[in-house]
Every structure is written in structure tokens, then in C-alpha cells.
Amino acid sequence: MSAYKPLGGRLATLPVILGSLVAMVALYYMAQRFMHGLGSVANINQGYPWGIWVVYDVVVGTGFACGGYALALAVYAANRGQYHPLIRPALLASLFGYTLGGFSAFFDMGRWWQAYNIFLPWHMNLNSVMLEVGLCVTAYILVLWVEFSPTLLTQLRQRGLLRWVNRFMFVFIAIGMLLPTMHQSSLGSLLIAAGYKVSPLWQTPLLPALFLLSALAMGFSIVLFEGALSTWSFRRPSESHLLAPLSQVMVALLVAYLLLRGVDLTLRGAWGPAFAGDLKGNMFWLEQLLFAVPLFVLASKQRRSRSSWLFIGGVAMLLAGSLYRFNAFLVGWNPGGNFHYFPSIPEIIVSLGMIAIEVVGYLIIVKKLPVLHSADHAKAAA
Amino acid sequence: MSNQWLEREKWFDASEVEVRTGINRRDFLKFCTGVAATLGLSGNAGLAIAEAVTNKQRPPVIWLSGQECTGCTESLLRSYHPTVEQLVLELISLEYSETLSAAAGHQVEENRRRAMEQYKGQYVLVVEGSIPTKDGGIYCKVADKTFLHHVEETAAGAAAVIAIGSCASWGGIPSSGPNPTGAVGVPQVVTDRPLVTVPGCPPNPYNFLATVLHLLTFGKLPALDEKLRPKFAYSRLIHENCERRAHFDAGRFALEFGDAGHRQGWCLYKLGCKGPETYANCPQILFGDVGSGSWPVGTGHPCFGCTEQGVGFTKAIHALAHVKNVEPPAHFPRIEEEQGRGVSAGTAAFAGALGGLAVGAGAMAVRDMRKEEATAQKSDKAEG
Amino acid sequence: MKRREFLLAAGGAALATVSGGAAARDNRPVLPHAIGMLYDSTLCIGCKACVAACKRANEMPPETEMKDWAVDLSPKTLNVIKAYVDGSGLAKDHESNGYAFVKRHCMHCVDAGCVSVCPVQAMRKDQTSGVVSHHPEACIGCRYCVMACPYDVPKFDIHNAFGQIHKCQFCNHRLAEGKVPACVEVCPTGASLFGSREQMLAEAQRRVALQEGEPYDYPRLTLDAPYRHKKEAPIYQQHIFGEKEGGGTQVLHISGVPYQKLGLPQLPERSYAAMSETVQHTLYDGMMLPGAILAGLLFVARRNSGDHSDDE
């Protein structure tokens, strides 16, 4: 049963060409960064040591890349096999998201030439959340490659190796479900050590739980988003019938998230800054609003079944999750003193370049490798 | 400018002064220009001073001495370029001075009385020494009258009063705790006459001379600070112009007299130098006409703040000074300094354009999806 | 195993781990031989001798951006004197219409956040002196220490392609030679005082207890150095900054104006390091919780991956 097929078609489409151009410009600025230091490209400063290269490319980017994780949980842990057709594209997106997230972490590293120190046992500080994130993300990138390897191996006709990989695949699948649970929650834990610098709207011991939930929500919504988008852009048959039940999971996640958030804020008595009417307060409400939109969209069965609504819900939720992470790391960040940060244009272009590489790579790979489930199979499963 | 200078030089006739003072014309002009420089005035003012000095109508001066050590007079007498005692004594008409008058006793008292009547409202009163006020001022008497009485009586007819030295300026040494005589300065006794104080122990004679010549030249006292000190001499902290300031800034301090730092001329702050809270021009014009380094700090002794009430003769010599040049602190980073770059118009436009692009693309995608859904529904219905 | 059973099992394992293994991590105690520094803002005259001496002792370059003096700690400036100014700014150590100085550099926290968060142990706390020092040869440049320092002390040289973190190391190269830190050595008034943390805390307590105008024999350099000077005590804030803040610091501050006006943050007594490590060790103690979850996941993955594996 070769249900997965390369999409085929012309490679040099307009998005690919445009994306490549953006990526080239980004690579130019990245070269600048390596020649003249981080400050020559990015607007980061001593009060905002982490700019969008960390917060977008790593923290939000890996959240986007949680599609593989979320679906793996649905397919394997919850034994919902019908989602299986969605797994490969999600895995591919995760692979790109995480690999580029890891790469971003690397080029954002001030002393990248010593990056390997994090893997040397005598250097490791087991108290450090960063160590956990670093090791765990690295491990997960490797796991993702292994998980994705059957696609490659099929194409390369490496049958022996493929069989061997598949025999132990369950181990990687299990680890692939554990690792994001660990590091996605740890991305939140990173902020606990920053204490007062993070606004009480976001600073809580529940950060790991909230980040984990937001990772799952973003993971599922990226599946919705990509599903709806690939259906539309590649003119493939609708996958709504697959995506709609997923959205029920999302509703549950959203309710859990919002409940946890509300209870946490109430227990800590931290609602005050929400009504300050300043940027932090307004962004907080925008964030909650974005979380509420998918709840509204997905709560209705009728809306759930339409890919346009699924798309809107997915996007809103992606934005909600991203904004939550942006807020926690940047908007809610006050290092004391009078520090300002807004990404510079070159800095934004580098991040755009990462997205461009991701999109271009995805577009090329789905055309060349058997990633997308064949349309017939999708219909048949309906 | 130079033409004017030449013209005025020709026109200006110093021969009378040359005869009167025994100074040649060249040295005399140099002196006047020097005084103008002390005052912070231009070369033209030097000529104006010269003109004033050559005026045959020399102003009468009455010089009273109270609780003092005569250090002020002594240092004035030791001014050189040119010999100032000559100049002053010839420039002004010194009607009464216990130190310098040849006459004595009833004769000199008689002369003072005559001068006070003859030049009523025109003479300059110089007071040296503090004025005891306790027990009716009995602790200092001259010619059977208290010094307090003399000052009040003489000041009444004076055109202006100059308090020379710290004692006359605020009480000086005699007023230091426990101040047994109730010593005060002239400003506490004379309140209704134009008054200038020239504190210092002793004061720099050039500050005094410059004040007198300013009075002669312009007919009024120089600009004064709130302690009635001429601003030209007392508007800057010693610390601001100190030759050892660089050592202060670099944190190089002498810890003990004769230690390595002291021998290398390091800052004397840790030894109690009061330069940072004492206003005077000592580092600029030095003292005693003996060349560079000729002032207390230059010789390796911390300034003890003799020109500053509440510092000199009040604070312990080795107590640390209050550093006043930072009040208010101007050259310090504030607690919260603006740092980093916020959003600029360019980046905002760029980010906004990107956001707009994304929203637009999303909206188009949704519209397209809707269309497809609609057609799909139609075809479903058609099939159904 | 049903999904419900799996979740129950995983949850149970989690609960067992949380309640069993890791207890909340308390603040680390003050080391018995911890060294310390006392900065008395009321003694500081703003001469910046310490700033200059720090540059010399640590061979730091001059500031060249914007101003020739540092506006804050930077990769080039490990020690900075800042001024609080209000209104006319004439009265020293007065909150209104007054001014006060503050000296900012590494506080050498008793329970240092930077040490806790550094993934590669590039930030270390000396177990004898308690000095928090940075070791660039280990550093990967992630700047998490910059994020986690409540005092914004570590500074990464972002304008250098091969930059590093710069921070005050308590002049440990000078301490090794038996000298006091450079900033203390040059301080003309004893505003920066060096000694054991215990001594510094006791001295701070003595000063804070002084009545306004009470003469006090202020020591310079160290408590037992021969250089002292008499001065009338100002009105001190009845609080010693660093005694308890964020688990305590080895550099203590006393001042005449409220500490927040001097830019010192209000911190809970529990260190952020302790909070962060408590969360982290609760989740990862002995890797028991992840291990339990992995076991469950392996089980379900093996069972469920058979149904729809990729290999046919």
C-alpha cells in the first residue's frame, strides 16, 4: 500500500522563487552577524538579550513545529489511526521547524564555536533549564529525522535499512512524544528564573504546563492550517473530514488552557496589570481574544466541517499560541531600567528567511518525496 | 582693537604715577592689566583701571584692625609685581591704619576723626579681623572704645566697606567654637552699607587689590555671591581647577604624608583636602608670587578651606570634604538610562507591511476556500 | 491499555515522583567563609575613582559609544556609578530635591541565578569565597545568565563577532595576590568596604542603627585597616539591601534613599534560582517522571504503531 505519493509538478513556482530570494537576503545578514557580531544585525541589547531570533525562531517556531508531536500523540498514544495520513506532512513541517529552530539557536548563540560544550558531560549543569532545552531539542531533531527517514529511504529504495528502521520505529515514536513534552514545557520554565522581569501576567510556576498546552494547541492548529492550506493551494480534495474531529481535541485543550490561565491569575492575584491599559495589558487581552476565536469557531459542528472555518480557527489559534509566547518572552519583559527593543529590519529578514527556507523546502519535498497522502486514500477513509 | 589700544596708550599719561609711585610706565600698565585679568576683564579694562589709578583724586581709606593677626596686611605687603604696598599706599590715601600709619596714639585717632568728617560718604572702610560682640564687645578695645563701636561709627560714613580676611568676613578663627568673645564678621554688624568680603587666611592679596581697583574704576563693587564674596575670585571650587584633579578622577590618593602617593603628587582628598567644598581661585592665581605650585595643595598640604565659612576653622583638618561639584550631579548616568532601540518608523512600516501581507494572503485564501466550498456544495446538491 | 488507563498510569507515576523524590529546593545558605563588600551610598561622593580603577585592574576598554562614560554596566564597564536625582538635586541622600549615588556591579548572590541557569557551568560560585565568576572558555553565549540576573549584571559583547560575557569577578585575580578589590582600594571615603560577608553585615547593621548626626568612625578599605575617618551619620534607610533579597547577596548596600529609587529591584526572599530549580527538579528528579512517561509511551507506541506502520 503506497498511500503516500510525491505530488510532482514544476519546482520553480513563484513562491519557491520568492522564498529563495528572501532566504538569500537572510543569509547575507546572517553572514554579517558572523562577521561583526549579533549586535550588527539584531537590535538585541543588554536589557533584551533575547530577540526574535530566540523568541520567534526557537520558542514560537518550535511551537509551530509541534504538529508532528500533537499528531503523534493523537495517532499513537490515543490510538486514533485515522489521523495517520496527516502524520507525514506534519512530521515534515516539524522536521523543518525544529531543524531551523535548532539552527537559529545556533546562530543566535554568542559563542557558537563552543556550542558543543553543552553536550560534554563535565560541562553540564543539571540545574539549568537551558541544558534541558538544548539537549532535548537536539535529541528531538535527531528523532524527527529518524521518524522521517522512511520517506527518504523509500525514495532511495533502501529496503533493508527501511525494514530495520521500521522495526525500532516505535521506540523513536515514543521518544518523539516524550521529548517535546519535556522541552516545550521547559521553554516556559526558562522564564521562571527571570523572576520579576516577566510581568505577573505571564510569570507563574505553571509556565511549563501553560507552554505545554500552548505547544499542543499550536501543534494541532498547525495541522489544521497546513491541511486547509495544502488542500487549497495544491487543489487536493478536502481533508475536513479528518481535520474536524481534531478540532474537538483543540476545543478541549483550549478550555483547559484558558481555565488554567484564569485560575492561575486569580490565585496569584495578578489580574491587576491586565487592566492597566498599557501595551502589556492590551496584548494580554488580544492574546485571550485570539484564544477565544478558535473556541468560537470550533465549538460549532457546522463551522468545524468547513475548511475555511478550520483555516480561520487554526490561524487564530496559531496566532494565540505565538502571541502567548511572544508576550511571555518579549512584551511582558521588563528588565528594569529603560530598555527598548523592537527587531531591526535585517533581524526580521533573517527570521523571514528561516520561514522562507521552511516553505521552499516543504514545497519542494512534497513534490519530490512521498509525503502527502494520496487523494484516493483520503477519500476512501471518509 | 590694536589701533584703539595704541591711541589710548598715547593719550594716556602715566608720568604722574611714575613720579608718585616710582614705578615705570611699562610695569604700571602690566600691573593694571594683571589686575584686570584677575577680575576676569579684558585688556581694555586694564587701561580703564590705569586711568582710574592715575586720577589724582585718590580715594581715602580707613583701615581698622580688630581681633586679628595682621596676616592679611602682611600678605598684602608681600605682593610683588609691582611692590603693592607702594602702589596701594600711593594710589589710595590711607588715612588710618594701625599697622602702617607712622603716627600713633591720639594723633592718629584724631586723623581718623578728621578724615571721617572730611570725606563723609566718600571713604572706603577696610576691616581686618573679627568683631567681638559678647559682653558689649569689651574683648577688643582701641583708644578706649570697643572695636564694635569703631566699626559701627566708621561704617556709618563709608561709601563702601571691604572685609578683608576670614575673621572680618564671618568671624574666622576667633569665632571657632566655643567662641569666647562672641566674635562675628562685618556682615553681622554692618548691614546698611555696600559691603564686600574677601575671605581667606590670609586672603590672596590680588583678590583684595582687584576688588579695590574695581571699586576705583567703576565706582561700584564687583558682582558678589550670596556670601558677599566677589564672584571673580570665589565662584569656583578649588577642586574644579586643582592641578591634582586628574589624580582624584583616576582614584590616585595620598594616604599619608610622605607615602609613595604623596611623593608623586597624588590627590590629597583622603588626607582631608577641602578643595571640593571650598570656593576660591587659589589654583588659578596661586599665592605669594614665588612661582608654580605656590599654594597649599601645590606644596602637598590639603586645602583646609580657609575661605569657606563652616569649613575652615570648623571642620577637622583631616575630616573628609563634602564634594560639592556634583551638586546637582550632572555627569552621571541616571538610574534608568534610555537604552536599546525601540520601534522606528521604518521598522514599524516594514513589520506592518509584512503583517498586512500575511493578513491579506489569509483573507484571500479564506475567500477562495469559501468559493470552493460553495461550488462543492452545489455539485453535491446536483449529485444528490 | 486504553487511553484512560495510560493517562491514569502516567499521572500516577507523575504524582509518585512529585511527592516522593524532589522536595522544594531551598535557598542556598551563605558559605561560611563568604567574602563580602559593603557599599554605603551616603559615603559615596561620586568621584568614580572605583570606575577608573576597575577599568585598570580588569583591563577593560574605554566606552566609545554615545558618551565617553558608561551609561550603565556594559561589556566594557564592570562597575558604574549612577546618580539618583530629584528636583533641584542639591541635598545629598535626600529623596526629594536631593541626590544619591549608587554603585552597580555584580552583587555576588548567595544563591546566584546566573550560576543556576548556565547550561555549561560557565558561571561558577566559588565554594570558599562565594565569588560568582564567569569562565568564557565554557560559555556558549546563550545569554540566559543575562536574562536570569535580577540585577542585569552579565553583559554579552554583542558587537563583537567573538564576544563574551563580561561581569565583575570580585577582582579575584587581585584577591589571589592578597589585595582587596580595586574599587575598594581606591575608594576615598570607604563607601566601598571589603571584608567577610559576616563582617560587612554586622557593620551595615551598626551603621543603620546610628542616630542622625551621631559621629561615627568610618573605616576605609577594610574594618581593621588603619585608615578611618570621622563623620556624622546621615539618616539611613532601616533596611540592608542584600541581606535577604533574592536569597541574599555578598555585596550589601545601605543608603539614605529608598533602594528602589537607586534602581535596585524589589525581590522576594526566595531566590529565583530556588524557584526555577524546584520546578525543574520536581519534573526531572532522577529522570523518574520522564522515565515513567517514556515507559508508557513505549508501550502504547509499540502496540499502536503496528496498526498503521509505514513499511508495506
Short mmCIF file of C-alpha atoms in Angstrom, two decimals, chain C residues 35-301:
data_model
loop_
_atom_site.label_atom_id
_atom_site.label_comp_id
_atom_site.label_asym_id
_atom_site.label_seq_id
_atom_site.Cartn_x
_atom_site.Cartn_y
_atom_site.Cartn_z
CA ILE C 35 33.68 37.33 51.36
CA GLY C 36 31.64 40.47 51.07
CA MET C 37 31.51 44.11 50.21
CA LEU C 38 29.52 46.89 51.79
CA TYR C 39 28.56 49.84 49.66
CA ASP C 40 27.36 52.81 51.71
CA SER C 41 25.66 55.20 49.32
CA THR C 42 25.76 58.00 51.89
CA LEU C 43 29.57 57.91 51.89
CA CYS C 44 29.87 57.87 48.13
CA ILE C 45 30.99 61.21 46.71
CA GLY C 46 30.61 60.18 43.08
CA CYS C 47 34.31 60.55 42.31
CA LYS C 48 34.17 57.45 40.07
CA ALA C 49 37.66 56.50 41.21
CA CYS C 50 36.29 52.97 41.52
CA VAL C 51 35.10 53.06 37.92
CA ALA C 52 38.53 54.13 36.72
CA ALA C 53 40.33 51.65 38.97
CA CYS C 54 38.06 48.85 37.81
CA LYS C 55 38.95 49.60 34.20
CA ARG C 56 42.64 49.49 35.05
CA ALA C 57 42.51 46.39 37.19
CA ASN C 58 40.46 44.42 34.69
CA GLU C 59 41.99 45.89 31.55
CA MET C 60 38.63 46.97 30.24
CA PRO C 61 38.48 49.30 27.24
CA PRO C 62 37.00 52.80 27.45
CA GLU C 63 33.42 53.47 26.46
CA THR C 64 33.20 54.88 22.99
CA GLU C 65 29.54 54.69 22.06
CA MET C 66 27.46 57.82 22.54
CA LYS C 67 29.21 59.05 25.65
CA ASP C 68 32.73 58.62 26.94
CA TRP C 69 31.31 57.50 30.25
CA ALA C 70 29.23 54.40 30.68
CA VAL C 71 25.51 54.98 30.99
CA ASP C 72 25.18 51.57 32.56
CA LEU C 73 27.08 48.38 33.04
CA SER C 74 28.26 47.19 29.66
CA PRO C 75 30.67 44.72 28.14
CA LYS C 76 33.30 47.42 28.62
CA THR C 77 32.30 48.60 32.08
CA LEU C 78 32.08 46.21 35.00
CA ASN C 79 31.39 48.84 37.62
CA VAL C 80 29.40 52.00 37.26
CA ILE C 81 28.35 54.87 39.50
CA LYS C 82 24.85 56.11 38.78
CA ALA C 83 23.06 59.07 40.26
CA TYR C 84 19.54 59.35 41.53
CA VAL C 85 18.47 62.97 41.12
CA ASP C 86 15.21 64.55 42.14
CA GLY C 87 14.13 68.16 41.69
CA SER C 88 16.93 70.61 42.35
CA GLY C 89 19.21 67.70 43.16
CA LEU C 90 21.10 69.62 45.81
CA ALA C 91 20.63 67.70 49.05
CA LYS C 92 22.74 64.60 49.33
CA ASP C 93 20.92 61.43 50.33
CA HIS C 94 17.52 63.09 50.26
CA GLU C 95 14.70 61.55 48.34
CA SER C 96 13.07 64.84 47.31
CA ASN C 97 15.12 67.68 45.83
CA GLY C 98 18.12 65.58 46.52
CA TYR C 99 20.52 63.14 45.02
CA ALA C 100 22.25 59.91 45.86
CA PHE C 101 24.80 57.72 44.20
CA VAL C 102 24.66 54.03 43.66
CA LYS C 103 27.44 51.71 42.61
CA ARG C 104 26.36 48.91 40.38
CA HIS C 105 28.26 45.75 39.68
CA CYS C 106 27.84 42.07 40.34
CA MET C 107 26.15 41.51 43.69
CA HIS C 108 27.67 38.03 44.02
CA CYS C 109 24.38 36.48 45.04
CA VAL C 110 24.38 33.88 47.76
CA ASP C 111 22.12 31.80 45.54
CA ALA C 112 23.04 33.13 42.13
CA GLY C 113 20.58 32.94 39.29
CA CYS C 114 23.28 33.03 36.64
CA VAL C 115 25.02 30.04 38.19
CA SER C 116 21.76 28.14 38.37
CA VAL C 117 20.75 28.77 34.77
CA CYS C 118 24.03 28.44 32.90
CA PRO C 119 23.77 25.21 30.90
CA VAL C 120 27.53 24.67 30.70
CA GLN C 121 28.73 25.80 34.13
CA ALA C 122 30.41 28.86 32.69
CA MET C 123 29.09 30.77 35.69
CA ARG C 124 30.51 29.33 38.86
CA LYS C 125 30.27 30.15 42.50
CA ASP C 126 33.48 29.60 44.41
CA GLN C 127 32.64 27.27 47.24
CA THR C 128 35.00 29.02 49.64
CA SER C 129 34.79 32.73 48.91
CA GLY C 130 31.40 32.63 47.26
CA VAL C 131 32.67 34.76 44.37
CA VAL C 132 30.50 34.34 41.28
CA SER C 133 32.83 34.20 38.33
CA HIS C 134 32.41 33.75 34.62
CA HIS C 135 34.50 31.36 32.55
CA PRO C 136 34.37 32.22 28.86
CA GLU C 137 36.14 29.06 27.82
CA ALA C 138 32.99 27.14 28.73
CA CYS C 139 30.40 29.72 27.67
CA ILE C 140 28.26 29.08 24.60
CA GLY C 141 26.89 32.61 24.53
CA CYS C 142 23.22 31.76 25.09
CA ARG C 143 22.82 34.83 27.34
CA TYR C 144 20.47 33.03 29.68
CA CYS C 145 22.51 34.46 32.56
CA VAL C 146 21.68 37.95 31.25
CA MET C 147 18.01 37.01 31.30
CA ALA C 148 18.15 35.47 34.75
CA CYS C 149 20.22 38.06 36.61
CA PRO C 150 17.87 40.17 38.74
CA TYR C 151 20.43 42.96 38.69
CA ASP C 152 21.14 42.97 34.94
CA VAL C 153 24.82 42.38 35.55
CA PRO C 154 26.27 39.96 32.99
CA LYS C 155 26.76 41.72 29.68
CA PHE C 156 27.41 39.94 26.43
CA ASP C 157 29.54 41.80 23.92
CA ILE C 158 27.01 41.68 21.08
CA HIS C 159 29.04 43.97 18.88
CA ASN C 160 31.92 41.56 18.65
CA ALA C 161 31.88 38.54 16.35
CA PHE C 162 33.76 36.61 19.01
CA GLY C 163 32.34 38.33 22.04
CA GLN C 164 31.95 37.04 25.54
CA ILE C 165 30.13 37.74 28.78
CA HIS C 166 31.74 40.41 30.93
CA LYS C 167 30.97 40.87 34.57
CA CYS C 168 32.60 41.84 37.85
CA GLN C 169 34.55 38.89 39.20
CA PHE C 170 35.15 40.48 42.60
CA CYS C 171 38.73 41.14 41.37
CA ASN C 172 39.53 37.54 42.15
CA HIS C 173 42.89 37.92 40.41
CA ARG C 174 43.73 40.61 42.96
CA LEU C 175 42.30 38.62 45.85
CA ALA C 176 44.67 35.81 44.88
CA GLU C 177 47.55 38.27 45.33
CA GLY C 178 46.27 39.20 48.77
CA LYS C 179 44.93 42.55 47.62
CA VAL C 180 41.47 43.98 48.05
CA PRO C 181 39.24 44.62 45.03
CA ALA C 182 40.39 47.62 43.01
CA CYS C 183 37.20 49.58 43.60
CA VAL C 184 37.62 49.24 47.34
CA GLU C 185 41.31 50.05 47.27
CA VAL C 186 40.81 53.45 45.69
CA CYS C 187 37.57 54.44 47.39
CA PRO C 188 38.47 57.67 49.22
CA THR C 189 35.62 57.56 51.70
CA GLY C 190 35.21 53.89 52.44
CA ALA C 191 31.90 53.85 50.59
CA SER C 192 33.07 50.51 49.28
CA LEU C 193 34.33 48.35 52.10
CA PHE C 194 35.79 44.86 51.85
CA GLY C 195 35.69 42.02 54.34
CA SER C 196 33.84 38.84 55.13
CA ARG C 197 30.13 38.93 54.43
CA GLU C 198 29.52 38.40 58.12
CA GLN C 199 31.66 41.45 58.99
CA MET C 200 30.02 43.55 56.32
CA LEU C 201 26.55 42.64 57.52
CA ALA C 202 27.50 43.49 61.10
CA GLU C 203 29.00 46.80 60.02
CA ALA C 204 25.89 47.59 57.98
CA GLN C 205 23.71 46.80 60.98
CA ARG C 206 25.82 49.10 63.18
CA ARG C 207 25.51 51.96 60.69
CA VAL C 208 21.82 51.56 60.09
CA ALA C 209 21.29 51.74 63.84
CA LEU C 210 23.09 55.11 64.11
CA GLN C 211 21.12 58.22 65.00
CA GLU C 212 21.25 61.13 62.59
CA GLY C 213 24.25 63.33 63.37
CA GLU C 214 25.88 60.76 65.61
CA PRO C 215 29.61 60.80 64.94
CA TYR C 216 30.90 57.54 63.58
CA ASP C 217 34.39 56.35 62.88
CA TYR C 218 34.05 55.15 59.30
CA PRO C 219 36.61 52.58 58.22
CA ARG C 220 38.19 52.60 54.78
CA LEU C 221 39.41 49.59 52.79
CA THR C 222 38.63 47.01 55.47
CA LEU C 223 37.31 47.06 59.00
CA ASP C 224 40.77 46.77 60.52
CA ALA C 225 42.77 48.94 58.13
CA PRO C 226 44.42 51.95 59.78
CA TYR C 227 42.59 54.39 57.54
CA ARG C 228 39.46 55.68 59.17
CA HIS C 229 37.64 58.98 59.20
CA LYS C 230 35.06 60.51 61.46
CA LYS C 231 31.79 61.68 60.05
CA GLU C 232 28.34 62.43 61.33
CA ALA C 233 25.88 59.72 60.46
CA PRO C 234 23.16 60.51 57.94
CA ILE C 235 19.64 59.16 58.12
CA TYR C 236 19.87 55.59 56.91
CA GLN C 237 17.11 53.52 55.40
CA GLN C 238 16.20 50.96 58.02
CA HIS C 239 16.96 48.09 55.71
CA ILE C 240 20.10 46.45 54.41
CA PHE C 241 19.80 45.63 50.75
CA GLY C 242 21.22 42.22 50.03
CA GLU C 243 20.75 40.74 53.46
CA LYS C 244 17.76 38.78 52.28
CA GLU C 245 16.94 39.95 48.75
CA GLY C 246 16.65 37.03 46.37
CA GLY C 247 18.29 34.74 48.88
CA GLY C 248 20.86 37.37 49.85
CA THR C 249 23.89 38.85 48.17
CA GLN C 250 27.50 39.12 49.18
CA VAL C 251 27.62 42.75 48.13
CA LEU C 252 25.46 44.69 50.56
CA HIS C 253 24.03 48.15 50.08
CA ILE C 254 22.97 50.74 52.61
CA SER C 255 21.60 54.09 51.63
CA GLY C 256 19.78 57.23 52.65
CA VAL C 257 17.15 56.99 49.93
CA PRO C 258 14.87 54.03 49.21
CA TYR C 259 16.65 51.29 47.32
CA GLN C 260 14.13 51.21 44.53
CA LYS C 261 14.98 54.83 43.74
CA LEU C 262 18.52 53.62 43.21
CA GLY C 263 17.36 51.06 40.69
CA LEU C 264 17.71 48.09 42.98
CA PRO C 265 14.82 45.70 42.40
CA GLN C 266 12.34 44.55 44.98
CA LEU C 267 12.95 40.85 45.28
CA PRO C 268 11.31 38.09 47.24
CA GLU C 269 13.42 36.38 49.89
CA ARG C 270 13.25 33.15 47.99
CA SER C 271 15.79 33.17 45.19
CA TYR C 272 14.56 32.80 41.64
CA ALA C 273 17.17 30.09 41.27
CA ALA C 274 15.44 28.14 44.02
CA MET C 275 12.04 28.62 42.39
CA SER C 276 13.28 27.59 38.98
CA GLU C 277 15.21 24.59 40.26
CA THR C 278 12.27 23.47 42.35
CA VAL C 279 10.07 23.34 39.27
CA GLN C 280 12.79 21.73 37.21
CA HIS C 281 13.79 19.13 39.77
CA THR C 282 10.20 18.33 40.56
CA LEU C 283 9.79 17.39 36.92
CA TYR C 284 13.17 15.83 36.30
CA ASP C 285 14.39 14.45 39.60
CA GLY C 286 16.33 11.31 38.70
CA MET C 287 14.52 11.42 35.36
CA MET C 288 11.83 9.37 37.09
CA LEU C 289 8.84 11.22 35.70
CA PRO C 290 10.15 11.32 32.12
CA GLY C 291 11.19 7.68 32.53
CA ALA C 292 7.72 6.66 33.64
CA ILE C 293 6.11 8.58 30.81
CA LEU C 294 8.54 7.09 28.32
CA ALA C 295 7.71 3.58 29.54
CA GLY C 296 4.03 4.25 28.99
CA LEU C 297 4.67 5.81 25.60
CA LEU C 298 6.87 2.92 24.52
CA PHE C 299 4.10 0.54 25.43
CA VAL C 300 1.38 2.36 23.54
CA ALA C 301 3.61 3.21 20.62
#
